[in-house]
Coordinates of C-alpha atoms and ligand atoms in Angstrom, one line a residue:
X1 CA 14.7 31.8 -0.3
X2 CA 13.5 28.8 2.1
X3 CA 11.6 25.5 0.2
X4 CA 8.7 23.9 2.4
X5 CA 9.8 20.2 2.3
X6 CA 12.7 21.8 4.2
X7 CA 10.9 23.0 6.5
X8 CA 8.3 19.5 6.3
X9 CA 11.3 18.2 7.3
X10 CA 12.2 20.4 9.5
X11 CA 8.8 20.8 11.0
X12 CA 7.9 17.3 10.6
X13 CA 5.2 18.2 8.2
X14 CA 3.9 15.1 8.1
X15 CA 0.3 13.7 8.3
X16 CA -0.3 10.7 10.8
X17 CA -3.5 11.5 12.4
X18 CA -6.5 13.0 11.8
X19 CA -6.8 15.9 14.6
X20 CA -3.3 17.6 14.0
X21 CA -4.8 21.2 13.5
X22 CA -1.0 21.9 14.8
X23 CA -0.1 21.7 11.5
X24 CA -3.2 22.9 9.7
X25 CA -2.1 26.7 11.6
X26 CA 1.2 25.7 10.4
X27 CA 0.8 25.1 7.0
X28 CA -2.2 27.8 6.5
X29 CA 0.1 29.9 7.9
X30 CA 2.7 29.8 5.5
X31 CA 0.1 29.9 3.1
X32 CA -1.5 33.2 4.0
X33 CA -1.0 36.3 2.3
X34 CA -1.0 39.0 4.7
X35 CA -0.9 40.2 8.5
X36 CA -4.7 40.6 8.3
X37 CA -5.2 37.1 6.9
X38 CA -2.9 35.5 9.4
X39 CA -4.7 36.6 12.7
X40 CA -6.9 34.0 13.4
X41 CA -3.1 31.1 12.6
X42 CA -0.5 33.5 14.1
X43 CA -1.5 33.1 17.7
X44 CA -1.4 29.0 16.7
X45 CA 1.6 29.2 15.7
X46 CA 3.8 31.1 18.2
X47 CA 6.0 27.7 19.3
X48 CA 7.9 28.1 16.1
X49 CA 8.7 31.3 16.1
X50 CA 11.9 32.3 16.2
X51 CA 12.6 28.6 15.3
X52 CA 15.1 29.7 12.2
X53 CA 12.1 30.1 10.2
X54 CA 9.2 33.2 11.5
X55 CA 11.1 35.9 13.1
X56 CA 8.8 37.9 15.7
X57 CA 9.7 40.6 13.2
X58 CA 7.9 39.3 9.9
X59 CA 5.4 38.8 11.6
X60 CA 4.5 42.2 12.1
X61 CA 4.7 43.0 8.3
X62 CA 1.5 43.6 6.3
X63 CA 2.1 41.5 3.1
X64 CA 4.9 38.4 5.0
X65 CA 4.7 36.2 3.2
X66 CA 7.0 38.2 0.4
X67 CA 9.4 38.3 3.9
X68 CA 9.3 34.6 4.2
X69 CA 10.0 33.8 0.7
X70 CA 8.9 30.7 0.1
X71 CA 9.8 28.3 -2.6
X72 CA 6.7 25.7 -3.6
X73 CA 8.2 22.9 -4.2
X74 CA 4.8 21.3 -4.4
X75 CA 3.0 20.1 -7.4
X76 CA 0.3 22.8 -7.3
X77 CA 1.9 26.0 -5.2
X78 CA 0.2 29.0 -3.9
X79 CA -1.0 31.7 -7.2
X80 CA -0.7 35.4 -7.5
X81 CA -4.2 36.0 -6.4
X82 CA -7.4 37.5 -8.7
X83 CA -9.7 36.1 -5.3
X84 CA -9.9 34.0 -2.7
X85 CA -11.7 31.1 -1.6
X86 CA -12.2 28.3 1.0
X87 CA -12.2 24.3 -0.5
X88 CA -14.4 23.1 2.1
X89 CA -15.3 19.2 2.6
X90 CA -12.3 19.2 0.2
X91 CA -10.6 15.6 -0.3
X92 CA -7.8 15.6 -2.6
X93 CA -8.5 19.0 -3.9
X94 CA -10.3 18.8 -6.9
X95 CA -12.0 22.3 -7.0
X96 CA -8.6 24.3 -5.5
X97 CA -6.8 22.6 -8.8
X98 CA -9.5 24.5 -11.1
X99 CA -9.7 27.7 -9.0
X100 CA -5.7 28.1 -8.4
X101 CA -5.9 27.3 -12.4
X102 CA -7.7 31.0 -12.9
X103 CA -6.3 32.2 -10.1
X104 CA -8.0 32.1 -7.0
X105 CA -6.0 32.0 -3.9
X106 CA -6.9 29.2 -0.9
X107 CA -7.2 30.6 2.6
X108 CA -8.7 27.8 4.6
X109 CA -9.2 23.6 3.5
X110 CA -11.1 20.8 5.8
X111 CA -11.6 17.5 5.7
X112 CA -11.9 15.2 8.0
X113 CA -10.2 11.7 5.9
X114 CA -6.4 11.4 7.2
X115 CA -5.7 9.6 3.4
X116 CA -7.3 12.6 1.7
X117 CA -5.7 15.0 4.2
X118 CA -2.1 13.0 3.1
X119 CA -2.4 13.3 -0.3
X120 CA -3.7 17.1 -0.4
X121 CA -0.3 18.2 1.7
X122 CA 1.7 16.0 -0.7
X123 CA 0.6 18.2 -3.9
X124 CA 0.0 21.8 -2.1
X125 CA 1.7 21.8 1.2
X126 CA -1.0 22.5 3.7
X127 CA -2.8 19.9 5.9
X128 CA -6.3 20.7 5.4
X129 CA -8.1 21.9 9.3
X130 CA -10.4 18.2 10.3
X131 CA -13.1 17.8 11.2
X132 CA -15.5 20.7 9.7
X133 CA -17.3 21.1 13.5
X134 CA -14.3 22.2 15.3
X135 CA -15.3 25.1 13.8
X136 CA -19.3 25.4 13.6
X137 CA -20.6 23.3 16.0
X138 CA -23.3 25.4 18.6
X139 CA -20.4 26.9 21.9
X140 CA -18.7 28.9 18.6
X141 CA -19.9 31.8 18.5
X142 CA -20.3 33.8 15.2
X143 CA -17.4 36.6 16.3
X144 CA -15.3 33.4 16.6
X145 CA -16.2 31.9 13.4
X146 CA -15.4 35.3 11.8
X147 CA -11.8 35.3 13.2
X148 CA -11.0 31.8 12.7
X149 CA -11.7 31.8 9.3
X150 CA -10.3 34.3 7.0
X151 CA -12.3 37.0 4.3
X152 CA -12.8 34.8 1.1
X153 CA -14.4 35.8 -2.1
X154 CA -15.7 32.3 -2.7
X155 CA -16.9 29.0 -1.4
X156 CA -16.3 25.9 -2.2
X157 CA -18.2 22.6 -1.2
X158 CA -18.4 19.4 -2.4
X159 CA -20.4 18.2 0.3
X160 CA -21.5 15.2 1.3
X161 CA -26.1 14.5 0.4
X162 CA -27.1 13.9 3.6
X163 CA -31.2 13.6 4.6
X164 CA -32.7 16.3 6.0
X165 CA -35.5 16.4 8.4
X166 CA -36.0 19.9 8.2
X167 CA -38.6 21.0 4.9
X168 CA -40.1 23.6 5.7
X169 CA -38.3 25.1 8.5
X170 CA -36.3 28.9 7.9
X171 CA -33.3 29.3 7.6
X172 CA -33.1 32.7 10.0
X173 CA -35.1 30.1 12.1
X174 CA -32.6 27.2 11.6
X175 CA -29.5 28.9 12.8
X176 CA -31.6 31.2 15.6
X177 CA -32.6 28.1 17.3
X178 CA -31.5 25.9 20.7
X179 CA -29.3 23.6 21.1
X180 CA -32.0 20.7 21.8
X181 CA -33.3 21.4 18.2
X182 CA -29.6 20.7 16.1
X183 CA -28.1 17.8 17.9
X184 CA -31.4 15.9 15.4
X185 CA -29.7 17.5 13.1
X186 CA -26.0 18.0 14.1
X187 CA -24.4 15.3 11.9
X188 CA -26.1 17.4 8.8
X189 CA -23.2 19.2 7.1
X190 CA -25.1 21.4 4.7
X191 CA -25.6 23.8 7.8
X192 CA -22.1 23.7 8.3
X193 CA -21.4 25.4 5.4
X194 CA -25.1 27.5 6.4
X195 CA -23.2 28.7 9.1
X196 CA -20.2 29.8 7.5
X197 CA -22.5 31.5 5.1
X198 CA -24.0 33.5 7.6
X199 CA -21.5 35.1 9.3
X200 CA -18.5 35.3 6.1
X201 CA -21.0 37.1 3.9
X202 CA -18.6 35.2 1.0
X203 CA -19.7 37.2 -3.0
X204 CA -20.4 33.6 -4.3
X205 CA -20.9 29.9 -3.2
X206 CA -19.8 26.7 -6.0
X207 CA -21.4 23.5 -4.4
X208 CA -21.3 19.8 -6.3
X209 CA -23.1 16.9 -5.4
X210 CA -24.5 13.8 -6.8
X211 CA -27.0 13.6 -9.5
X212 CA -30.6 12.7 -7.4
X213 CA -30.1 15.7 -5.0
X214 CA -33.2 16.9 -7.0
X215 CA -35.0 14.1 -6.1
X216 CA -33.8 12.9 -2.7
X217 CA -36.2 12.8 0.0
X218 CA -38.8 13.4 -2.4
X219 CA -37.9 16.7 -3.7
X220 CA -37.5 18.1 -0.1
X221 CA -33.6 18.3 0.4
X222 CA -33.0 20.3 -2.7
X223 CA -36.1 22.7 -2.1
X224 CA -34.7 23.0 1.6
X225 CA -30.8 23.7 0.3
X226 CA -32.5 26.4 -2.3
X227 CA -35.0 27.9 0.4
X228 CA -32.1 28.4 2.9
X229 CA -29.4 29.7 0.8
X230 CA -32.0 32.4 -0.5
X231 CA -33.2 33.2 2.7
X232 CA -29.7 34.4 3.6
X233 CA -29.6 36.8 0.6
X234 CA -27.9 34.7 -2.2
X235 CA -29.7 34.1 -5.5
X236 CA -29.6 30.2 -6.2
X237 CA -29.1 29.0 -10.0
X238 CA -28.2 25.1 -10.2
X239 CA -27.5 22.8 -13.2
X240 CA -27.2 19.0 -13.8
X241 CA -23.3 18.3 -15.8
X242 CA -22.2 15.1 -17.6
X243 CA -18.7 15.7 -18.1
X244 CA -18.6 13.0 -20.4
X245 CA -17.3 15.9 -23.8
X246 CA -14.5 17.3 -21.3
X247 CA -13.3 13.7 -19.6
X248 CA -14.2 10.3 -20.5
X249 CA -16.1 9.1 -17.9
X250 CA -20.1 9.9 -17.7
X251 CA -20.4 11.8 -14.6
X252 CA -23.5 13.5 -14.1
X253 CA -23.5 16.1 -10.9
X254 CA -25.7 18.7 -10.1
X255 CA -23.8 22.1 -9.5
X256 CA -24.8 25.1 -7.7
X257 CA -23.8 28.3 -8.5
X258 CA -25.6 31.2 -5.5
X259 CA -23.9 34.8 -5.8
X260 CA -24.0 37.0 -2.7
X261 CA -25.3 40.0 -5.2
X262 CA -29.0 39.1 -6.9
X263 CA -28.4 41.3 -9.4
X264 CA -26.0 39.1 -11.2
X265 CA -27.0 37.5 -14.3
X266 CA -25.3 34.6 -13.7
X267 CA -25.1 31.3 -16.8
X268 CA -23.1 27.8 -16.4
X269 CA -21.8 27.3 -19.9
X270 CA -22.7 25.0 -22.2
X271 CA -20.7 22.1 -22.0
X272 CA -21.4 19.9 -25.3
X273 CA -19.7 18.2 -27.4
X274 CA -19.0 14.0 -28.4
X275 CA -18.3 12.0 -25.4
X276 CA -14.6 11.3 -25.6
X277 CA -13.5 7.6 -25.8
X278 CA -12.1 6.0 -22.2
X279 CA -9.0 4.4 -24.4
X280 CA -7.3 8.0 -24.4
X281 CA -6.8 7.5 -20.7
X282 CA -5.2 4.4 -20.3
X283 CA -1.6 3.1 -19.8
X284 CA -0.2 1.1 -21.8
X285 CA 2.1 -1.1 -19.9
X286 CA -0.2 -2.2 -16.7
X287 CA 1.0 -4.4 -14.2
X288 CA -0.3 -7.3 -13.7
X289 CA -2.1 -7.6 -10.2
X290 CA -5.0 -5.0 -11.9
X291 CA -5.9 -7.8 -13.3
X292 CA -9.0 -9.2 -11.9
X293 CA -8.2 -13.1 -10.0
X294 CA -10.9 -16.0 -11.6
X295 CA -12.9 -16.0 -8.8
X296 CA -14.0 -11.9 -9.1
X297 CA -14.3 -12.7 -12.6
X298 CA -16.8 -15.6 -12.0
X299 CA -18.2 -14.0 -9.1
X300 CA -19.1 -10.5 -11.6
X301 CA -20.6 -13.4 -13.8
X302 CA -22.4 -15.7 -11.7
X303 CA -23.9 -12.6 -10.2
X304 CA -25.1 -10.7 -13.2
X305 CA -26.8 -13.9 -14.8
X306 CA -28.8 -14.2 -12.2
X307 CA -29.5 -10.5 -12.0
X308 CA -30.7 -10.7 -15.9
X309 CA -32.9 -13.8 -15.1
X310 CA -34.7 -11.6 -12.3
X311 CA -34.2 -8.8 -14.7
X312 CA -33.0 -6.8 -11.4
X313 CA -29.8 -5.6 -10.8
X314 CA -26.5 -5.0 -12.1
X315 CA -24.8 -7.0 -14.1
X316 CA -21.1 -6.2 -15.8
X317 CA -20.4 -5.8 -19.4
X318 CA -16.9 -4.8 -19.8
X319 CA -16.2 -1.1 -21.0
X320 CA -16.1 0.0 -24.5
X321 CA -12.7 1.8 -25.2
X322 CA -14.8 4.0 -27.8
X323 CA -17.4 5.5 -25.2
X324 CA -16.1 7.1 -22.1
X325 CA -16.3 4.8 -19.0
X326 CA -18.9 4.8 -16.3
X327 CA -18.8 7.2 -13.1
X328 CA -16.0 6.1 -11.0
X329 CA -17.2 5.7 -7.5
X330 CA -15.6 5.8 -3.9
X331 CA -16.2 1.6 -3.5
X332 CA -14.2 0.7 -7.1
X333 CA -11.0 -0.3 -5.8
X334 CA -13.6 -3.4 -3.7
X335 CA -14.1 -5.1 -7.2
X336 CA -14.0 -2.7 -9.7
X337 CA -17.2 -3.4 -11.6
X338 CA -18.1 -0.3 -13.0
X339 CA -15.3 0.1 -15.4
X340 CA -13.3 -3.2 -16.6
X341 CA -10.5 -3.1 -19.1
X342 CA -10.9 -6.1 -21.7
X343 CA -7.2 -7.9 -22.3
X344 CA -6.7 -10.3 -24.2
X345 CA -6.2 -14.2 -23.8
X346 CA -6.9 -12.9 -19.8
X347 CA -10.0 -12.3 -17.3
X348 CA -10.6 -8.3 -17.7
X349 CA -8.6 -5.5 -15.1
X350 CA -9.3 -2.5 -13.0
X351 CA -8.3 1.1 -14.0
X352 CA -5.3 1.9 -12.2
X353 CA -4.8 5.0 -10.0
X354 CA -3.4 6.7 -12.5
X355 CA -6.3 6.5 -15.0
X356 CA -9.1 7.5 -12.6
X357 CA -7.0 10.2 -12.0
X358 CA -7.4 10.8 -15.9
X359 CA -10.3 10.1 -15.6
X360 CA -11.6 12.9 -13.9
X361 CA -9.0 15.6 -15.6
X362 CA -6.4 15.1 -12.7
X363 CA -3.4 16.8 -14.2
X364 CA -0.2 14.1 -14.8
X365 CA 1.4 16.3 -11.9
X366 CA -0.6 15.0 -9.4
X367 CA 0.9 13.1 -6.8
X368 CA -1.0 10.1 -6.2
X369 CA -1.5 8.6 -2.5
X370 CA 1.1 5.7 -2.1
X371 CA -1.9 2.9 -0.4
X372 CA -4.0 2.2 -3.8
X373 CA -7.5 1.6 -2.0
X374 CA -6.6 4.9 -0.6
X375 CA -6.2 6.8 -4.3
X376 CA -9.5 5.0 -6.3
X377 CA -11.6 6.0 -3.1
X378 CA -10.1 9.5 -3.4
X379 CA -10.9 9.7 -7.6
X380 CA -14.0 8.5 -6.7
X381 CA -15.7 11.3 -4.1
X382 CA -13.2 13.8 -6.1
X383 CA -15.0 16.1 -8.4
X384 CA -14.4 16.5 -12.6
X385 CA -11.8 19.3 -12.6
X386 CA -12.5 20.6 -15.9
X387 CA -16.5 20.9 -15.3
X388 CA -15.2 22.6 -11.8
X389 CA -12.4 25.0 -14.1
X390 CA -15.4 26.1 -16.6
X391 CA -18.1 27.1 -14.8
X392 CA -15.2 28.5 -12.1
X393 CA -14.7 30.4 -15.6
X394 CA -17.8 32.1 -16.0
X395 CA -18.0 33.0 -12.0
X396 CA -14.3 34.6 -12.2
X397 CA -15.8 37.4 -14.5
X398 CA -18.3 38.2 -11.4
X399 CA -15.6 38.6 -8.9
X400 CA -13.6 41.3 -10.8
X401 CA -11.8 43.4 -7.8
X402 CA -13.7 47.2 -7.6
Ligands
LIG501 C1 -18.0 14.0 -2.0 S1 -16.0 14.7 -1.1 C2 -15.7 16.3 -2.1 C3 -13.9 15.6 -2.1 C4 -13.8 16.6 -3.1 N1 -14.5 17.6 -3.9 C5 -12.9 16.6 -4.0 O1 -13.0 17.0 -5.6 O2 -11.9 16.1 -3.8 C6 -17.0 14.5 0.2 C7 -16.1 15.4 1.4 O3 -16.5 15.6 2.7 C8 -15.1 14.4 4.0 N2 -16.1 15.1 5.1 C9 -16.9 14.4 6.1 N3 -17.2 14.8 6.2 C10 -16.5 16.2 7.0 C11 -16.5 17.1 8.1 N4 -17.2 16.1 9.2 N5 -15.2 18.1 8.6 C12 -14.6 17.7 6.8 N6 -14.7 16.9 6.1 C13 -15.8 15.8 6.0 C14 -15.2 13.3 3.3 O4 -14.0 12.7 4.1 C15 -14.7 13.6 1.9 O5 -13.6 13.7 1.9

């Protein structure tokens, strides 16, 4: 039995820059279960073959993972698989924690941000691939996509929300269009998801986005998303859900679930119950460094007063510990204004990164990024895991192997 941490030291698996696809190939290879699944990664890990760990003969075993005999000494090791999924725009793996808990096995992950990749590797023992466009750009053929991304049952993605200038264009036309046209919209990451869907045809798509995706760009963004997914032959169900009865945070998000088998009658779970109080997740002893400075506190108050007089904008309020917190956003680390914890005889304090992790339902064993500002940003971008878990449970029913 070999520990992942030993392999990590031996092969220097450490995210130092974003474009380290070699490490992504190696770690994905180590996670792959069968020969078929690792076919796309195998060629890229030749360098490591016969260096002690990976023997040429093992590569030919149909279920070579058992022969590698790896001990995954990371907080969230791969699980015995009921279904497979890919984790796109993976962040720090909020989807992955929920889906693994449901018995899913991740076969591919992609995340462009270096710090998020570092957190991901520390927790799952896998370095995500970087820019998804390396797999989906228009120089890459369908056949290549098919070979590079393993087959999977579920595609998970909390994709960045960007405007669409393509309302009214059909998916089929879009995907078959010339370069010039694509270039106008090459920044739009939804189309990268679509490209993968078109080639890989997963059984289900599980997407998450901001609350106002529905009203974004006068509703054009959402109707384009719905139309394009339906044109690829999928059903399209969506629901706006507030997480506050599952975690003590008001986080209202749009969730979309799309099945290839359109006969499936999917229903979102009923998520109801009393809002949870913020006091439940607070740490007992918090270092003074989290207390905001006089200057910042004064600034918040001055801005609030001006905004109040004008009747517009944000007014700072201390958090009510009996109620859920406001939504934690990526910029929270800057001034903490979304949630300031009152303290006796001192300025209020920011939440700690661990408290932010709890607000998103991350388990205690989750390893935080060592830089606080990166950790705050990562939790602000992440999903509320218990919501993903509940929706995932309703999806899972339909993924039982025939
Ligand atoms: C809203 S966050 C998703 C977070 C994730 N659901 C989680 O639980 O942590 C979107 C992520 O997409 C990543 N991203 C943006 N552009 C990307 C690209 N071209 N390729 C891969 N990832 C990208 C961002 O760095 C960000 O972490």
